[in-house]
Coordinates of C-alpha atoms in Angstrom, one line a residue:
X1 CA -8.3 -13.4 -73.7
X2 CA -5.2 -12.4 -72.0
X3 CA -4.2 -11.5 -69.0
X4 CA -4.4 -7.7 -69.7
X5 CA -8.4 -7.9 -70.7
X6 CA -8.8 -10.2 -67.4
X7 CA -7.6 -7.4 -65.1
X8 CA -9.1 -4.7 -66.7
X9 CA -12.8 -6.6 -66.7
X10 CA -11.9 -7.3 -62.9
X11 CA -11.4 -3.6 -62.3
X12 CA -13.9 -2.3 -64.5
X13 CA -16.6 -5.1 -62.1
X14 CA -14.6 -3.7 -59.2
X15 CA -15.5 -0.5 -60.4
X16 CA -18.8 -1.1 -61.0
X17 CA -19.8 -2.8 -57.4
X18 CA -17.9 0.3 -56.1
X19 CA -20.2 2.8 -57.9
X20 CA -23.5 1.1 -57.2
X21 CA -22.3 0.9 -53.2
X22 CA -22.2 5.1 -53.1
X23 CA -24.8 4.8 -55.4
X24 CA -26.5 3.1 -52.4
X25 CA -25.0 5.0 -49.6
X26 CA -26.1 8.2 -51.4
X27 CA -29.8 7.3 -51.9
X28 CA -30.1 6.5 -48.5
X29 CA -28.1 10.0 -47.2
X30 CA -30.7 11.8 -49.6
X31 CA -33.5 9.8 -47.4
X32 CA -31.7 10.3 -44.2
X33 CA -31.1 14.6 -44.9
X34 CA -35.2 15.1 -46.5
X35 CA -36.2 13.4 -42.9
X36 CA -33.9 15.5 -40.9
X37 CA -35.1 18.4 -42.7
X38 CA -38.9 17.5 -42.5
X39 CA -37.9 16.7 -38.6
X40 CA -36.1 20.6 -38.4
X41 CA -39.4 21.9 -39.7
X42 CA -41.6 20.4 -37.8
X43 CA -39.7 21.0 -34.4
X44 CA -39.4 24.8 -35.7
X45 CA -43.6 24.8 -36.0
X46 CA -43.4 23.3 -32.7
X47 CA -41.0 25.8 -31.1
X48 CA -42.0 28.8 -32.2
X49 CA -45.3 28.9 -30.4
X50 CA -44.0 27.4 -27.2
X51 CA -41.0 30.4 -26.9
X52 CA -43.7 32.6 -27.3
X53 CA -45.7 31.2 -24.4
X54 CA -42.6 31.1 -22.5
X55 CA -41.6 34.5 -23.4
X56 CA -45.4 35.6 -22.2
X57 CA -44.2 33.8 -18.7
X58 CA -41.2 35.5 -17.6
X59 CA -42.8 39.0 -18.5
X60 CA -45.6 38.0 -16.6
X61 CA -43.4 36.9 -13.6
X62 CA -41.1 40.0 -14.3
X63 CA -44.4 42.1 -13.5
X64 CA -44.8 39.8 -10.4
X65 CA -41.4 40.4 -9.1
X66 CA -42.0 43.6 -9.6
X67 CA -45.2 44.4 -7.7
X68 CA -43.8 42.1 -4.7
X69 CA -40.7 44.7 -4.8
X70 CA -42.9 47.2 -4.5
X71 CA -44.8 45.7 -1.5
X72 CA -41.9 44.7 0.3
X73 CA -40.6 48.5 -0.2
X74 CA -43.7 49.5 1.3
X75 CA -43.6 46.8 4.0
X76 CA -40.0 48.4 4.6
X77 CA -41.1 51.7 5.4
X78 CA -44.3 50.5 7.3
X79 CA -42.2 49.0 9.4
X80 CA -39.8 52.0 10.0
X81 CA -42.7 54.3 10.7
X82 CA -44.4 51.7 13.5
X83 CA -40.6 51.0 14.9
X84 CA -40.4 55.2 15.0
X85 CA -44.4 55.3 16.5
X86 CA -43.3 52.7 19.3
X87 CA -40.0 54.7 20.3
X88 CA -42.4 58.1 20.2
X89 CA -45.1 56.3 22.3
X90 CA -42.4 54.9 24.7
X91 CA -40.1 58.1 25.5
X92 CA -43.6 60.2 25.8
X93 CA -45.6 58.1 27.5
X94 CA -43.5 55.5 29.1
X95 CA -41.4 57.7 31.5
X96 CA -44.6 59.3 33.1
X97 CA -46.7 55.9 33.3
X98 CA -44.1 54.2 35.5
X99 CA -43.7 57.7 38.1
X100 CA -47.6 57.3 38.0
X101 CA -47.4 53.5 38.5
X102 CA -44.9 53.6 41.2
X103 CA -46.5 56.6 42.9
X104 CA -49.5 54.5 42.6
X105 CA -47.8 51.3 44.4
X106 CA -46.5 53.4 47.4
X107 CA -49.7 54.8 48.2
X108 CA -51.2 51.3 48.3
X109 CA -48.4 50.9 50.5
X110 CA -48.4 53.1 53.0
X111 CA -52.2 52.6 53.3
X112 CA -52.6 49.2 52.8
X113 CA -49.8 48.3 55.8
X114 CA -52.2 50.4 58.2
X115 CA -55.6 49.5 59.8
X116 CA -57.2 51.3 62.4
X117 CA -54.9 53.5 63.0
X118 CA -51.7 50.7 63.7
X119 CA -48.7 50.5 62.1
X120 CA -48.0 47.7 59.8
X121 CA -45.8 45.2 61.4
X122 CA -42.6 45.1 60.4
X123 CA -41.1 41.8 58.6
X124 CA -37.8 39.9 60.7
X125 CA -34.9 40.1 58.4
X126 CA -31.5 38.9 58.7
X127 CA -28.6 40.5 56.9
X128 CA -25.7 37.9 55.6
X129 CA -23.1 40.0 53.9
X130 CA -24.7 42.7 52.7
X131 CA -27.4 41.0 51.5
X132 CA -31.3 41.2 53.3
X133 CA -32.8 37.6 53.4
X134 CA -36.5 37.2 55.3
X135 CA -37.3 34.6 58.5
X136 CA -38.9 32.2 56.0
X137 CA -35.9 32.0 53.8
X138 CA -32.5 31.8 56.2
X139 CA -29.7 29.9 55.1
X140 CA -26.5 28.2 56.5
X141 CA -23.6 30.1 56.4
X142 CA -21.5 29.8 53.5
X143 CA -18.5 27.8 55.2
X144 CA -21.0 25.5 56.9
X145 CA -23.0 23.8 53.3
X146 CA -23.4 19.9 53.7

């Protein structure tokens, strides 16, 4: 054997070790791609039904938002009309209620102060710069605080 027939058996094992390694590495790429795609299915079987449920969800909470829009519309306007009633009520009713009410207070006034015939008594005031300050209350002048 010469040296020619030596090299070419070494490259022809070389070869051959080379072939049956992708040999390998494909076999097992097959295995790895038929799991993957028995995976893909069964996550597909899986998906489907569960993006129909959640599809079922936001229209049902679509139709939620919805019916709570139209509540708070109504609310809105509820609230307008009682804000309108209360400033109706209050201009009609309110001006004449306190004439009647004070009308009322200065007739229990003028004859509450009076028995018998005598004239209520009339309460001490002093004045202190244009203000009106009763007995019971007097105070140091303003110069003369401690």
């Amino acid at each position: 054997m010469s040296g020619g027939e030596v090299a070419g058996i070494l490259v022809a094992v070389f070869w051959a070790i080379l072939v049956s390694f992708l040999a390998v590495a494909l076999a097992r790429l097959a295995q790895t791609l038929r799991a993957t795609t028995r995976l893909v299915a069964d996550v597909t079987e899986q998906a489907v039904p569960l993006l129909a449920d959640a599809s079922a969800a936001v229209r049902s909470a679509q139709t939620q938002i919805d019916r709570v829009d139209a509540i708070a519309t109504d609310v809105q306007e509820v609230t307008s009309n009682a804000s309108a009633l209360s400033t109706t009520v209050a201009s009609t009713f309110g001006g004449p209620l306190v004439k009647v009410a004070a009308f009322g207070y200065g007739v229990r006034r003028a004859l509450g102060g009076r028995k018998d015939g005598m004239p209520a008594p009339e309460a001490r005031r002093t004045v202190i710069v244009g203000r009106t300050v009763s007995r019971r209350e007097k105070r140091k002048p303003r110069g003369k605080r401690d």
